[in-house]
């Protein structure tokens, strides 16, 4: 018995502003090609009228996607191909999501005039949690914006005078390779470990201004070990790569928090570089702190990756490999 082909549907949209729909569909229709690949649909534009042809579920999803992206453009939000991909991921998981509540939630506007906003449901939850909780854990794979968004929130809080300083910390742990003897003074020895934090910082604030704030101690970038014995008041504190903290280091860091301060702890528990005899502080903290009021855990997955689209596929492939290894160990 032959299977019936999927039903084909044609959805039509009429737009009031031709210029906006042209902006959405892109120069030389480049965004049309992006959208058509997302759900194997065919888009046809005639004047102010757009037809979407494809499987009825795909056509419905793209119909919703285009209408919501058009509304974002009407409100002045610039749409890039990457935004179309992010929006499609969101609506694919929940077709009732209002994209405006995510994409129009401005976290920070960088010195390069780049508007930093959440790009996924988890990122929006993360931003709201940082606004409402004094201690937030962001756990998930690389490329999901955990550190970058936390940095944007920290700089926003500093410039709005909600905190007096920013403290950025990272454990100095070699990522699976021996780096050998590092020349130079103490600062030169630890700076390679802290480079990702500097990169995010300089991406948001003009280099000279950021350097001046660092020189004055208003922004401090330091190895985790430098936190011992301190109490951090009126500060926004970020601990990056927290999966590489030991149990003792995590406890030490979490007890540094003083009055008027908030902490964001980020990490990826699939990329732990600690020796096998060490208890990862992030995994332990997740177990013992998850029920404490005032602490929030936010989890990211490959669907939240905001780097090159291949990064999402790479993470999914490695997760599949890890699940296979676990099944073998249990059989």
C-alpha atoms as one frame of an Amber mdcrd trajectory, in Angstrom:
protein
   0.000   0.000   0.000   1.483   3.372  -1.039   1.884   6.074   1.556  -0.047
   9.244   0.876   2.195  12.238   0.259   2.178  14.972   2.881  -0.589  17.466
   2.248   0.593  20.618   0.508  -0.620  23.935   1.827  -0.388  27.483   0.488
  -0.382  30.264   3.086  -0.658  33.876   1.940   0.329  37.095   3.687  -0.385
  40.661   2.581   1.910  43.370   3.954   1.208  47.078   4.313   4.826  48.181
   3.818   6.648  46.795   0.786   9.998  48.222   1.946   9.856  46.282   5.217
   9.105  42.969   3.542  11.973  43.608   1.088  14.275  44.204   4.077  13.076
  40.965   5.630  13.610  38.939   2.461  17.078  40.426   2.081  19.320  41.848
  -0.588  19.119  39.698  -3.726  16.549  37.594  -1.828  19.304  36.017   0.299
  16.947  35.586   3.264  14.377  33.852   1.071  16.967  31.133   0.444  17.663
  30.885   4.190  13.956  30.517   5.037  13.251  28.026   2.247  16.031  25.754
   3.520  14.735  25.836   7.085  11.495  23.995   6.306  11.646  23.020   2.601
   9.040  25.567   1.577   8.744  27.820  -1.470   8.311  31.580  -1.061   6.864
  33.713  -3.843   6.589  37.494  -3.530   4.340  39.508  -5.858   4.076  43.136
  -4.861   2.975  43.255  -1.226   1.717  39.665  -1.283   3.775  36.664  -0.170
   2.810  33.029  -0.790   4.276  30.157   1.240   3.961  26.709  -0.329   4.885
  23.485   1.446   3.774  20.799   3.860   0.984  22.326   5.943   2.926  22.157
   9.224   6.006  23.717   7.629   3.922  26.372   5.883   2.175  27.255   9.156
   5.501  27.553  10.985   7.077  29.765   8.307   3.880  31.860   8.133   4.198
  32.561  11.860   7.956  33.155  11.554   7.637  35.724   8.764   4.795  37.635
  10.413   6.725  37.899  13.689   9.966  38.928  11.955   8.050  41.558   9.980
   6.645  42.949  13.247  10.177  43.130  14.674  11.348  45.100  11.646   8.384
  47.466  12.052   9.639  48.219  15.562  13.157  48.982  14.319  14.881  45.680
  15.075  17.365  44.830  12.269  16.999  41.266  10.968  20.089  39.305   9.918
  20.233  35.721   8.560  21.407  34.502  11.966  18.310  36.066  13.599  16.098
  34.112  11.207  17.815  30.901  12.284  17.462  31.740  15.997  13.796  32.691
  15.554  13.096  29.468  13.664  14.657  27.385  16.449  12.492  29.138  19.038
   9.245  28.712  17.125  10.097  25.115  16.210  10.184  24.271  19.905   7.176
  26.416  20.805   5.115  27.973  18.010   3.210  30.200  20.456   6.260  32.176
  21.634   6.114  35.938  21.132   9.507  36.784  19.588   9.187  40.454  20.557
   9.496  39.545  24.239  12.859  37.932  23.495  14.463  39.920  20.673  13.358
  43.364  21.897  14.696  42.812  25.431  17.795  45.001  25.120  20.476  43.962
  27.579  23.186  46.360  26.447  24.303  48.449  23.458  28.023  47.980  22.888
  30.543  50.667  21.914  30.276  49.274  18.373  26.537  50.122  18.431  25.674
  46.420  18.475  22.429  45.749  20.352  22.859  42.762  22.652  19.621  40.861
  23.244  18.709  37.251  24.093  18.404  34.930  21.091  16.625  31.935  22.629
  14.094  31.039  25.301  16.858  29.868  27.652  18.819  33.079  27.112  15.724
  35.145  27.933  15.183  33.087  31.108  18.866  33.582  31.968  18.664  37.373
  31.578  15.473  37.577  33.652  17.051  35.388  36.341  20.132  37.623  36.569
  17.826  40.616  36.969  15.803  38.996  39.752  18.220  36.734  41.661  21.466
  37.526  43.481  23.092  34.244  42.441  22.553  32.561  39.071  24.169  29.460
  37.613  24.250  29.162  33.812  25.038  25.577  32.805  25.343  24.353  29.235
  27.585  23.848  26.205  30.011  26.301  24.649  28.597  28.981  22.394  25.289
  29.455  24.186  26.063  33.006  25.355  26.424  32.240  29.072  29.512  34.369
  29.674  28.806  36.980  27.004  25.330  37.820  28.313  26.552  37.826  31.917
  29.282  40.283  30.879  26.713  42.500  29.147  24.519  42.488  32.265  27.547
  43.320  34.434  28.621  46.282  32.291  25.040  47.548  32.144  24.806  47.383
  35.941  28.121  49.237  36.315  27.235  52.026  33.884  23.803  52.413  35.524
  25.597  52.674  38.915  23.749  49.667  40.329  27.149  48.235  41.305  30.500
  49.913  41.956  32.723  47.355  40.259  32.919  44.194  38.210  34.994  41.169
  39.193  35.637  38.527  36.534  37.203  35.277  37.705  38.300  32.056  36.044
  40.110  28.963  37.340  43.584  28.607  35.811  43.218  25.024  34.600  44.844
  23.666  31.449  42.211  22.472  28.971  43.456  18.948  28.399  46.935  19.990
  27.293  50.227  20.757  28.979  51.183  24.379  28.394  54.567  24.039  30.049
  56.529  26.859  31.666  55.045  30.285  31.014  57.563  33.161  31.054  57.025
  36.583  32.566  55.678  37.995  35.821  52.575  36.705  37.620  50.208  38.792
  35.491  51.766  37.522  32.261  51.569  33.934  33.467  47.831  33.985  34.232
  46.617  36.266  31.406  46.381  33.429  28.840  43.766  31.745  31.053  41.783
  35.001  31.322  41.928  35.966  27.641  38.306  34.896  26.863  37.027  37.306
  29.540  39.088  40.162  28.114  37.798  39.333  24.612  34.168  39.617  25.742
  34.914  42.816  27.661  36.665  44.551  24.761  33.875  43.496  22.421  31.436
  45.614  24.451  33.458  48.577  25.725  35.932  50.738  23.849  39.460  49.379
  24.462  40.805  52.591  26.018  37.810  52.986  28.338  37.960  49.342  29.403
  41.714  49.602  30.017  41.166  52.711  32.150  38.506  50.930  34.233  40.830
  47.961  34.699  43.708  50.286  35.684  41.473  51.940  38.323  40.366  48.549
  39.671  36.724  49.195  38.759  36.873  46.162  36.484  39.048  43.334  37.783
  39.955  40.233  35.799  41.659  37.680  38.002  42.308  33.972  38.528  39.911
  32.336  40.961  42.703  31.793  43.484  42.908  35.573  43.957  39.410  35.589
  45.490  40.463  33.848  48.701  40.030  35.903  51.867  38.042  38.686  50.203
  34.502  40.018  50.695  32.987  41.584  47.583  30.440  44.319  48.325  28.475
  46.279  45.690  30.015  44.160  42.953  28.872  42.152  39.960  30.934  38.974
  40.087  31.229  36.449  37.252  32.891  33.062  37.631  33.563  31.606  34.195
  34.505  27.983  33.360  33.178  26.923  36.761  33.221  23.246  35.765  36.974
  23.400  36.436  36.631  24.500  40.057  37.165  21.992  42.824  34.641  21.592
  45.624  36.811  23.740  47.905  37.255  26.478  45.300  33.533  26.685  44.577
  32.683  26.990  48.268  35.366  29.669  48.646  34.020  31.670  45.716  30.351
  31.467  46.694  31.116  32.719  50.209  32.866  35.870  48.889  29.545  37.540
  48.067  28.901  40.667  50.136  26.136  43.265  50.496  24.718  44.731  47.307
  26.455  42.156  45.142  25.308  39.505  42.717  27.119  36.540  41.227  26.797
  34.663  37.943  28.495  31.281  37.664  28.864  29.732  34.213  30.138  26.342
  33.126  29.850  23.322  30.862  29.796  20.049  32.790  30.683  18.108  29.630
  34.111  19.788  29.442  35.725  19.184  32.826  39.540  19.393  32.815  40.117
  18.568  36.484  42.134  15.499  37.530  39.866  12.470  37.990  40.425  12.446
  41.768  38.976  15.955  42.179  35.265  16.581  42.826  33.997  19.175  40.276
  32.672  22.117  42.254  29.979  22.983  39.739  28.407  19.520  39.778  28.468
  19.445  43.588  26.966  22.952  43.819  24.181  21.934  41.448  23.251  19.064
  43.767  23.357  20.873  47.101  22.184  24.408  46.222  19.321  23.863  43.774
  16.619  24.159  46.445  17.936  27.326  48.093  15.642  30.322  47.646  17.468
  33.191  45.990  19.652  30.932  43.824  18.585  30.128  40.276  19.904  27.480
  37.877  19.378  28.016  34.141  20.205  25.240  31.676  21.237  25.619  28.051
  21.387  23.032  25.264  22.619  22.856  21.684  19.449  24.642  20.533  20.759
  27.797  22.290  24.105  27.896  20.444  24.637  31.323  18.880  27.889  30.638
  17.052  28.351  29.197  13.560  25.504  26.796  12.741  28.000  23.895  12.576
  28.777  24.332  16.295  25.231  23.191  17.095  25.743  20.072  14.950  29.129
  19.355  16.559  27.665  19.566  20.081  24.757  17.324  19.104  27.180  14.748
  17.623  29.340  14.655  20.752  26.271  14.388  22.992  25.181  11.387  20.905
  28.655   9.851  21.343  28.580  10.424  25.118  25.140   8.814  25.413  26.435
   5.807  23.502  29.411   5.456  25.853  27.117   5.618  28.890  24.873   2.889
  27.468  27.900   0.648  26.917  29.074   1.154  30.511  25.668   0.151  31.891
  25.358  -3.042  29.794
